[in-house]
Coordinates of C-alpha atoms in Angstrom, one line a residue:
M884 CA 73.0 100.8 117.5
A885 CA 75.2 97.7 117.2
S886 CA 72.8 95.7 119.6
F887 CA 69.2 96.1 116.6
L888 CA 71.9 95.4 114.1
Q889 CA 73.6 92.2 115.4
N890 CA 69.0 91.0 116.5
S891 CA 68.0 92.4 113.0
V892 CA 66.1 89.8 110.4
I893 CA 68.5 91.1 108.3
I894 CA 72.0 90.0 109.8
Q895 CA 70.1 86.7 111.6
I896 CA 70.1 85.6 108.0
F897 CA 72.6 87.0 106.3
L898 CA 75.3 85.2 109.1
K899 CA 73.6 81.8 108.9
I900 CA 74.6 82.0 104.8
L901 CA 77.9 82.6 106.1
R902 CA 77.1 79.6 108.4
G903 CA 76.0 77.9 105.9
C904 CA 79.1 78.3 102.9
Q905 CA 81.3 77.8 105.8
L906 CA 80.0 74.4 107.2
V907 CA 79.6 73.1 102.7
Y908 CA 83.3 74.6 102.2
D909 CA 84.6 72.5 105.8
N910 CA 83.4 69.5 104.0
S911 CA 84.3 70.6 100.8
G912 CA 87.5 68.7 98.1
L913 CA 88.4 72.2 98.0
K914 CA 88.9 72.4 101.6
V915 CA 90.9 69.0 101.7
C916 CA 93.3 70.6 98.1
L917 CA 94.0 73.4 99.6
D918 CA 95.5 72.1 103.2
S919 CA 97.5 69.8 101.3
I920 CA 99.1 72.9 98.8
Q921 CA 99.2 74.9 102.0
R922 CA 101.2 71.2 104.0
S923 CA 103.5 71.3 100.9
V924 CA 104.4 74.6 101.0
A925 CA 105.3 74.8 104.7
H926 CA 107.5 71.7 104.5
S927 CA 109.0 73.1 101.5
K928 CA 112.9 73.1 101.2
T929 CA 112.0 76.9 100.0
S930 CA 109.6 77.2 102.9
R931 CA 111.9 76.7 105.4
V932 CA 115.1 78.9 104.2
L933 CA 112.6 81.5 103.5
R934 CA 111.1 80.8 107.3
A935 CA 115.0 80.6 109.0
Y936 CA 116.3 84.1 107.5
A937 CA 112.9 85.8 108.7
N938 CA 113.3 84.5 112.1
K939 CA 117.6 85.2 112.8
P940 CA 118.5 88.8 114.2
P941 CA 119.7 91.5 111.9
Y942 CA 123.7 90.9 111.2
F943 CA 124.3 94.4 111.9
V944 CA 122.2 94.7 116.1
H945 CA 125.5 93.3 116.9
S946 CA 127.9 95.7 114.5
L947 CA 130.2 98.7 115.8
A948 CA 127.3 101.0 114.0
Y949 CA 124.5 99.4 116.6
R950 CA 126.5 99.2 119.4
L951 CA 127.4 103.4 118.8
W952 CA 123.9 104.3 118.4
Y953 CA 123.0 101.8 121.6
M954 CA 125.5 103.7 123.6
V955 CA 124.0 107.2 122.2
G956 CA 120.3 105.9 123.3
R957 CA 122.6 105.2 126.9
L958 CA 123.9 108.9 127.3
F959 CA 120.5 110.0 127.3
N960 CA 119.3 108.2 129.4
T961 CA 121.8 108.9 132.1
I962 CA 121.2 112.5 130.8
A963 CA 117.9 112.6 131.9
D964 CA 118.9 110.4 135.3
K965 CA 120.3 113.3 136.5
L966 CA 117.7 115.3 134.9
H967 CA 115.3 113.2 136.6
A968 CA 117.5 113.2 140.1
F969 CA 117.4 117.7 139.7
F970 CA 112.9 117.2 139.7
D971 CA 112.9 115.5 142.4
F972 CA 115.0 117.4 144.6
I973 CA 113.2 121.6 143.5
S974 CA 109.6 119.3 143.3
A975 CA 109.8 117.4 146.9
G976 CA 107.2 118.8 148.8
S977 CA 105.7 120.9 145.8
A978 CA 103.1 121.0 144.5
V979 CA 105.4 120.9 141.1
R980 CA 104.8 117.2 140.8
R981 CA 101.0 117.2 141.6
V982 CA 100.7 119.1 138.7
I983 CA 102.9 118.1 135.6
A984 CA 102.5 114.1 136.8
P985 CA 99.0 114.1 135.7
L986 CA 99.9 116.6 132.7
F987 CA 102.1 114.0 130.7
R988 CA 100.5 110.6 132.4
H989 CA 98.7 109.6 129.1
Y990 CA 101.2 111.3 126.8
E991 CA 101.2 108.9 123.8
K992 CA 97.6 109.8 123.0
L993 CA 98.5 112.8 121.8
V994 CA 100.2 110.4 119.4
Y995 CA 96.7 110.3 117.9
L996 CA 96.7 114.0 116.2
V997 CA 99.4 112.4 114.0
A998 CA 97.2 109.9 113.0
A999 CA 94.5 112.9 112.5
Y1000 CA 97.1 114.4 110.1
V1001 CA 95.4 114.3 106.9
F1002 CA 91.8 116.6 108.5
I1003 CA 94.3 118.7 110.6
D1004 CA 95.8 119.6 107.7
Y1005 CA 92.6 120.5 105.7
I1006 CA 91.4 122.5 108.3
M1007 CA 94.5 124.4 108.7
R1008 CA 94.9 124.9 105.3
T1009 CA 91.7 125.8 104.7
C1010 CA 90.6 127.8 107.6
M1011 CA 94.3 129.6 108.6
P1012 CA 96.2 131.8 107.1
S1013 CA 99.4 130.5 104.4
F1014 CA 102.1 130.6 106.8
A1015 CA 100.5 128.8 109.4
A1016 CA 98.7 126.2 107.3
S1017 CA 102.9 125.3 105.7
L1018 CA 104.2 125.2 109.7
W1019 CA 101.7 123.5 111.5
D1020 CA 102.9 120.0 111.2
E1021 CA 107.0 121.1 112.2
M1022 CA 105.1 122.9 115.3
L1023 CA 103.4 119.6 116.5
F1024 CA 106.3 117.8 115.2
V1025 CA 108.3 120.2 117.8
F1026 CA 106.1 120.0 120.9
L1027 CA 106.1 116.7 120.9
I1028 CA 109.5 116.6 120.7
G1029 CA 108.9 118.5 123.7
V1030 CA 106.7 115.8 126.1
W1031 CA 109.2 113.2 124.9
A1032 CA 112.0 115.3 127.1
V1033 CA 109.8 115.6 129.9
K1034 CA 108.5 112.5 130.0
A1035 CA 111.9 110.9 129.6
I1036 CA 113.0 112.6 132.8
A1037 CA 109.6 112.9 134.5
Y1038 CA 108.6 109.2 134.3
R1039 CA 112.0 107.0 135.0
D1040 CA 110.2 103.9 135.3
E1041 CA 109.7 103.8 131.7
P1042 CA 113.0 103.9 129.1
S1043 CA 113.7 107.2 127.4
V1044 CA 114.8 106.2 124.3
K1045 CA 113.9 103.0 122.9
I1046 CA 115.8 100.9 120.0
A1047 CA 115.0 99.6 117.7
T1048 CA 116.5 97.1 114.4
L1049 CA 114.7 99.7 112.0
D1050 CA 116.8 102.6 113.4
L1051 CA 120.0 102.1 111.4
P1052 CA 118.6 101.5 107.8
I1053 CA 116.8 105.0 108.7
V1054 CA 120.2 106.6 109.7
T1055 CA 121.5 105.1 107.3
F1056 CA 119.8 106.7 104.3
I1057 CA 119.8 110.0 105.9
V1058 CA 123.5 110.1 105.5
A1059 CA 123.3 108.9 102.3
V1060 CA 121.3 112.0 101.6
T1061 CA 123.1 113.9 103.6
F1062 CA 126.5 112.6 101.7
I1063 CA 124.1 113.8 98.4
L1064 CA 123.2 117.0 99.5
I1065 CA 126.6 118.0 100.1
I1066 CA 128.7 116.9 96.9
Q1067 CA 126.2 118.2 94.3
S1068 CA 124.2 120.7 95.0
P1069 CA 123.9 122.9 91.5
D1070 CA 121.1 125.7 93.6
I1071 CA 121.6 125.5 97.4
R1072 CA 118.6 126.2 98.1
I1073 CA 116.6 124.1 96.2
S1074 CA 118.7 121.4 97.1
I1075 CA 118.1 122.6 101.0
E1076 CA 114.5 122.1 100.0
G1077 CA 114.6 119.2 97.9
Y1078 CA 116.5 117.8 101.3
R1079 CA 114.0 118.8 103.8
A1080 CA 110.7 117.3 101.2
V1081 CA 113.0 113.7 101.4
I1082 CA 114.1 113.7 105.4
Q1083 CA 111.4 115.7 107.4
Y1084 CA 108.9 113.6 107.5
I1085 CA 111.4 110.6 107.6
L1086 CA 111.7 111.8 111.3
W1087 CA 108.2 111.0 112.6
Y1088 CA 109.2 107.8 113.2
F1089 CA 111.6 108.5 116.0
I1090 CA 109.0 110.8 117.8
V1091 CA 105.9 108.4 117.2
L1092 CA 108.4 105.5 118.2
Q1093 CA 109.9 107.0 121.5
M1094 CA 106.1 108.5 122.5
L1095 CA 104.5 105.0 122.2
R1096 CA 103.9 103.4 125.5
T1097 CA 101.7 100.0 125.6
T1098 CA 100.8 97.4 123.5
D1099 CA 96.8 99.0 123.6
G1100 CA 98.9 102.6 122.8
A1101 CA 99.8 101.3 119.3
K1102 CA 95.6 99.7 118.6
N1103 CA 94.8 102.2 119.2
V1104 CA 96.6 104.5 116.9
C1105 CA 95.9 101.8 114.2
K1106 CA 92.3 102.4 115.2
V1107 CA 92.1 106.1 115.2
L1108 CA 94.1 106.0 111.4
V1109 CA 91.7 103.9 110.3
W1110 CA 88.5 106.0 111.3
V1111 CA 90.0 108.6 109.3
A1112 CA 90.3 106.8 106.5
I1113 CA 86.5 105.8 106.9
L1114 CA 85.3 109.0 106.7
I1115 CA 87.4 110.0 103.9
A1116 CA 85.9 107.2 101.9
L1117 CA 82.6 108.5 103.0
H1118 CA 83.1 111.7 101.9
G1119 CA 84.9 110.3 98.8
I1120 CA 81.4 108.1 98.1
Y1121 CA 79.5 110.6 98.6
Q1122 CA 82.0 112.3 95.7
Y1123 CA 80.5 108.8 93.0
A1124 CA 77.1 109.1 94.5
V1125 CA 76.2 112.8 92.9
G1126 CA 78.6 112.0 90.4
V1127 CA 81.7 115.1 91.6
E1128 CA 83.6 117.6 88.4
M1129 CA 87.0 116.1 87.5
P1130 CA 89.9 118.1 85.2
A1131 CA 89.6 115.8 82.4
G1132 CA 93.3 115.2 82.6
W1133 CA 92.0 112.6 85.0
V1134 CA 91.0 110.1 82.5
D1135 CA 92.2 109.7 78.9
R1136 CA 89.7 110.7 76.5
N1137 CA 89.4 107.4 75.1
E1138 CA 89.3 105.6 77.3
V1139 CA 85.3 104.8 78.6
G1140 CA 83.1 103.3 81.4
V1141 CA 85.0 106.1 83.8
R1142 CA 82.3 108.6 84.9
T1143 CA 84.5 110.0 87.5
R1144 CA 87.4 109.6 90.2
I1145 CA 87.3 110.3 93.8
F1146 CA 89.1 112.3 95.9
S1147 CA 87.9 113.2 98.9
I1148 CA 89.1 116.2 101.0
I1149 CA 92.7 114.8 99.0
G1150 CA 92.6 116.3 95.9
S1151 CA 93.9 113.4 94.7
P1152 CA 92.8 110.0 93.9
N1153 CA 96.0 108.0 93.7
I1154 CA 96.8 109.5 96.6
L1155 CA 93.1 108.6 98.2
G1156 CA 93.4 105.2 96.4
G1157 CA 96.9 104.9 98.1
L1158 CA 95.5 106.2 101.8
M1159 CA 92.8 103.1 101.3
T1160 CA 95.6 101.2 100.2
L1161 CA 97.6 101.8 103.6
T1162 CA 94.0 101.3 105.8
L1163 CA 91.8 98.4 104.6
P1164 CA 94.7 96.0 105.5
I1165 CA 94.7 97.0 108.8
C1166 CA 91.0 97.1 109.3
V1167 CA 90.5 94.2 108.3
S1168 CA 92.9 92.6 110.9
F1169 CA 90.2 94.6 113.3
F1170 CA 87.5 92.4 111.9
F1171 CA 88.9 89.3 112.6
V1172 CA 90.2 90.4 116.2
A1173 CA 87.0 91.6 116.7
K1174 CA 85.2 89.8 120.0
S1175 CA 81.8 90.4 119.0
T1176 CA 79.4 89.9 116.8
A1177 CA 78.7 93.6 116.4
K1178 CA 82.6 94.3 116.0
K1179 CA 83.2 92.6 113.1
I1180 CA 79.1 94.0 111.8
M1181 CA 80.9 97.1 112.4
Y1182 CA 84.9 96.5 110.9
G1183 CA 83.5 94.3 108.1
G1184 CA 80.9 96.9 107.4
C1185 CA 83.9 99.5 107.1
A1186 CA 86.0 97.4 105.3
L1187 CA 83.8 97.9 102.8
L1188 CA 83.6 101.2 102.8
I1189 CA 86.4 101.5 102.6
M1190 CA 87.1 99.4 99.3
A1191 CA 83.9 101.2 98.0
A1192 CA 86.6 103.5 97.6
L1193 CA 89.9 102.3 96.8
V1194 CA 87.2 101.3 93.2
F1195 CA 86.0 104.5 92.5
S1196 CA 89.3 106.2 92.8
F1197 CA 89.7 104.3 89.9
S1198 CA 93.8 104.7 90.9
R1199 CA 95.2 102.0 88.8
G1200 CA 99.1 102.7 90.8
A1201 CA 96.6 101.6 94.1
W1202 CA 95.4 99.0 92.9
L1203 CA 98.8 97.7 91.7
G1204 CA 99.9 98.2 95.3
F1205 CA 96.9 96.7 96.6
V1206 CA 97.0 93.8 95.4
G1207 CA 100.3 93.1 96.7
A1208 CA 99.1 94.3 100.0
V1209 CA 96.5 91.4 99.0
L1210 CA 99.3 88.6 98.7
V1211 CA 101.1 89.7 101.4
Y1212 CA 98.5 90.3 104.0
V1213 CA 97.3 86.1 102.7
C1214 CA 100.2 84.7 102.4
M1215 CA 101.0 86.0 106.1
K1216 CA 97.2 85.2 107.2
D1217 CA 96.8 81.6 105.6
K1218 CA 98.2 80.5 101.9
R1219 CA 95.4 78.6 101.5
L1220 CA 93.7 81.6 100.6
L1221 CA 96.1 82.8 97.7
I1222 CA 93.5 80.6 95.6
P1223 CA 90.2 82.9 96.1
A1224 CA 92.0 85.5 96.6
I1225 CA 93.3 85.2 92.9
V1226 CA 89.9 84.5 91.9
V1227 CA 88.3 86.8 93.6
G1228 CA 90.1 89.2 92.1
I1229 CA 89.7 87.9 88.2
L1230 CA 86.5 88.1 89.4
A1231 CA 86.2 91.2 89.9
V1232 CA 87.9 92.9 87.0
A1233 CA 86.0 89.7 84.6
L1234 CA 82.8 91.1 86.1
V1235 CA 83.2 94.9 87.1
P1236 CA 82.9 96.8 83.6
S1237 CA 84.6 100.0 85.2
I1238 CA 87.4 98.2 86.9
G1239 CA 88.1 95.6 83.6
N1240 CA 88.0 98.6 81.5
R1241 CA 90.8 100.8 83.1
I1242 CA 92.5 97.7 83.8
T1243 CA 92.4 96.5 79.6
Y1244 CA 92.5 100.4 78.4
M1245 CA 96.6 100.1 80.7
L1246 CA 97.5 97.2 77.8
S1247 CA 96.1 98.7 74.6
P1248 CA 97.9 100.4 72.1
E1249 CA 96.1 103.7 72.2
Y1250 CA 97.2 103.7 76.2
I1251 CA 100.2 103.3 75.6
A1252 CA 100.6 105.6 72.3
S1253 CA 98.9 108.3 74.5
S1254 CA 101.5 107.4 78.0
L1255 CA 104.2 108.1 75.1
R1256 CA 103.2 111.3 73.8
G1257 CA 102.9 112.4 77.7
G1258 CA 102.0 110.1 80.1
R1259 CA 103.8 107.8 82.6
L1260 CA 105.8 106.1 80.0
V1261 CA 107.9 109.2 77.8
R1262 CA 107.8 110.7 81.9
W1263 CA 110.1 107.5 82.9
M1264 CA 111.9 107.7 80.0
N1265 CA 113.3 111.3 79.8
G1266 CA 113.7 110.4 83.6
L1267 CA 116.2 107.8 82.7
Q1268 CA 117.8 110.0 80.0
I1269 CA 118.7 112.3 82.7
L1270 CA 120.5 110.2 84.8
Q1271 CA 122.7 109.0 82.2
Q1272 CA 123.7 112.6 82.4
D1273 CA 125.3 111.9 86.3
P1274 CA 124.5 108.0 87.3
L1275 CA 126.5 107.7 90.4
I1276 CA 125.5 111.4 92.5
G1277 CA 122.3 112.2 90.1
V1278 CA 121.2 116.5 89.0
G1279 CA 121.3 117.1 92.9
L1280 CA 118.1 116.8 95.1
G1281 CA 114.9 119.3 94.3
H1282 CA 116.4 119.6 91.3
F1283 CA 113.8 117.6 88.6
G1284 CA 111.5 115.3 89.1
G1285 CA 109.0 116.7 92.2
A1286 CA 107.0 119.7 93.9
V1287 CA 110.5 121.3 94.3
A1288 CA 111.4 121.0 91.0
M1289 CA 108.3 122.1 90.2
N1290 CA 107.4 125.4 92.5
N1291 CA 111.0 126.6 91.5
G1292 CA 110.1 126.0 87.3
I1293 CA 113.1 123.8 87.2
T1294 CA 114.2 123.2 83.3
R1295 CA 116.3 120.7 82.0
L1296 CA 118.3 119.4 79.0
I1297 CA 117.3 116.7 77.0
G1298 CA 119.1 116.0 74.1
V1299 CA 118.4 118.9 72.3
D1300 CA 115.1 120.1 73.8
V1301 CA 114.4 121.8 77.0
Y1302 CA 111.6 119.8 79.4
K1303 CA 110.0 121.8 82.4
T1304 CA 110.3 119.5 85.0
F1305 CA 107.0 117.4 85.0
Y1306 CA 106.1 114.3 88.5
M1307 CA 108.3 112.0 87.4
D1308 CA 105.2 109.2 88.7
N1309 CA 107.3 106.6 89.2
Y1310 CA 109.3 107.5 93.7
Y1311 CA 112.5 105.6 92.8
L1312 CA 113.0 106.6 89.8
K1313 CA 112.4 110.1 90.9
T1314 CA 115.3 109.3 93.6
A1315 CA 117.5 108.1 91.2
V1316 CA 117.5 111.2 89.0
E1317 CA 118.0 112.9 91.7
S1318 CA 120.8 111.5 94.2
G1319 CA 121.8 108.7 91.5
L1320 CA 122.2 105.1 92.1
I1321 CA 123.7 106.3 95.9
G1322 CA 120.7 107.2 97.1
L1323 CA 118.6 105.1 94.9
G1324 CA 120.5 101.9 96.7
A1325 CA 120.0 104.1 99.9
F1326 CA 115.9 104.1 99.8
V1327 CA 115.4 100.4 98.2
A1328 CA 117.8 99.1 101.2
L1329 CA 115.5 101.5 103.4
M1330 CA 112.0 100.2 102.0
Y1331 CA 113.7 96.0 102.0
Q1332 CA 114.0 96.4 105.6
V1333 CA 111.2 98.3 106.4
F1334 CA 109.3 95.3 104.9
I1335 CA 111.9 92.7 106.6
C1336 CA 111.7 94.3 109.9
S1337 CA 108.1 94.3 109.6
L1338 CA 108.3 90.0 109.2
R1339 CA 110.5 89.5 111.8
T1340 CA 108.5 91.7 113.8
I1341 CA 105.3 89.2 113.2
N1342 CA 107.5 85.9 113.6
L1343 CA 108.7 87.1 116.7
T1344 CA 104.7 88.5 118.4
E1345 CA 103.3 85.4 119.8
D1346 CA 100.1 87.0 120.9
N1347 CA 98.0 86.2 117.5
D1348 CA 96.3 89.1 118.6
I1349 CA 98.6 91.8 118.1
K1350 CA 100.0 89.6 115.1
E1351 CA 96.9 89.6 112.9
L1352 CA 97.6 93.5 113.3
E1353 CA 101.1 93.3 112.6
I1354 CA 100.1 91.5 109.8
G1355 CA 97.4 94.5 108.0
I1356 CA 99.9 97.2 109.0
L1357 CA 102.7 95.2 107.1
A1358 CA 100.2 94.4 103.8
G1359 CA 99.5 98.3 103.9
L1360 CA 103.2 99.4 103.9
T1361 CA 103.9 96.8 101.0
G1362 CA 100.4 98.5 100.1
I1363 CA 102.5 102.0 99.3
I1364 CA 106.2 100.7 98.3
L1365 CA 104.3 99.1 95.4
H1366 CA 102.9 101.8 94.9
N1367 CA 105.9 104.0 94.7
L1368 CA 106.5 102.5 91.5
V1369 CA 104.1 104.4 89.2
E1370 CA 103.9 107.5 92.1
N1371 CA 105.3 109.9 93.7
V1372 CA 103.7 109.0 97.2
F1373 CA 105.7 109.9 99.9
E1374 CA 106.1 113.7 98.0
V1375 CA 102.8 113.8 100.2
P1376 CA 103.8 115.0 103.1
M1377 CA 100.3 113.2 104.7
M1378 CA 101.1 109.8 103.1
A1379 CA 104.9 109.8 104.0
T1380 CA 103.4 111.3 107.5
Y1381 CA 101.7 107.9 107.6
F1382 CA 104.3 105.2 106.1
W1383 CA 106.3 106.3 108.6
M1384 CA 104.4 106.3 111.9
L1385 CA 103.0 103.3 111.3
A1386 CA 106.0 102.2 110.6
A1387 CA 107.7 103.2 114.4
V1388 CA 104.4 101.3 115.7
M1389 CA 105.2 97.7 114.1
M1390 CA 108.7 98.7 115.8
H1391 CA 107.6 100.0 119.4
L1392 CA 105.2 96.6 118.8
W1393 CA 108.8 94.8 117.8
Y1394 CA 110.1 96.6 120.8
I1395 CA 107.5 95.0 123.5
Q1396 CA 108.1 91.3 122.1
Y1397 CA 112.0 91.6 121.6
F1398 CA 112.6 92.9 125.1
K1399 CA 110.2 90.8 127.5
N1400 CA 110.6 90.0 130.8
G1401 CA 113.6 92.3 130.1
K1402 CA 115.5 89.2 129.0
R1403 CA 117.2 90.4 126.1
T1404 CA 119.6 93.4 125.0
L1405 CA 120.3 94.5 121.8
V1406 CA 123.9 94.4 121.8

């Protein structure tokens, strides 16, 4: 099929047009101008300072806290060594090793199950009893911990525990949230549920980091995620083609030009748009590293499908995140592409009526009035009023602004009125209301560390293909970080799981680069 596409007349004409455009561009004054801008930016003092900051190791790598964290890892390795010796003793000359070893030889492929989270979750919630549907991801997590423990004992030629630069920021955030849980829990049951909703999916980072084994394993996990997004996108495009019915509240009654918004099996166009934003830069990275024309055509077509699904979600928040993702991708890959990217964005708004209307309506007085009545703006204002009641430690985890509070019917007094809880549509503000400035500060610091640790991983990487993938991952993660400004993206288990899975992939690639040839240590 790939060979047929590659040799078809249409594809050959398309490739000739592309080569012609490339030839025209290479000999144009625009290229000379962009090259000049690129050189000026690269040699500017600001650029040198930023590069020096991005290239330096994190300040906490040699701190006491990291030394303690590293000692925990060494302790686990020592215990694993002892258990490995015992395992050798009881299995010497027996069939135990011959049976167990093959079962765990390809253990990192189990991470593919995490990448297929959205499909497994949909199947479980559609076909299984409610208790099984709500517990399957916890059971998978426990199973992977068990596999990791056996792997750590059985394979002593591999590190039992990998320590990465993002570990300590995550642990610090968990400690901060635990502190809030202890000192501010109006209803301990709800607070524990809120604590679980915040922390549980972050823990995927640690297990995925330990389960990944090779560079190819990291690539394959990203490929599985991209194909998951492609299938979701195809289903969403089908929904748009048939004009699937949507709730009236998804589009303002004064807004025109949006006949439907797609949601696929996810159930929310905003979250579907977030998934497309997360995966589209990774798909583009696979396009650039593809060695054959057939693969480039395949990944290029897949990227267009994901892009179409992102557009048809009509999620302005996802579009905001995507703009940030594009800017990061372009700046990391080739700053000369920045101006063309901006031009393409402006043309999309100007020439595609559905996109232009959706964005311009957001700036209209009608939208602002509607949002102040029952939309994001009034929710943010109410959230800020609630935050003023206890700005340091908040009202308690799970007590306002998210799914836990909604499920428990929490109400809150704002001024002289009693309000039922609602989705804050801003995960940062939701975090601030529930855990105060302490929790918000810890969360913002964590998001910053996700970005800067990923950036340092890219700067450390020498292999161009791996670097291209890392740029795609960083762009996708940045898109979600920005999307959380106008949506509770991390309230959705699937999205939180995918975010931290990709953060773990990035830190696995950092670990491989940093400890290449065994010449470096963290402490």
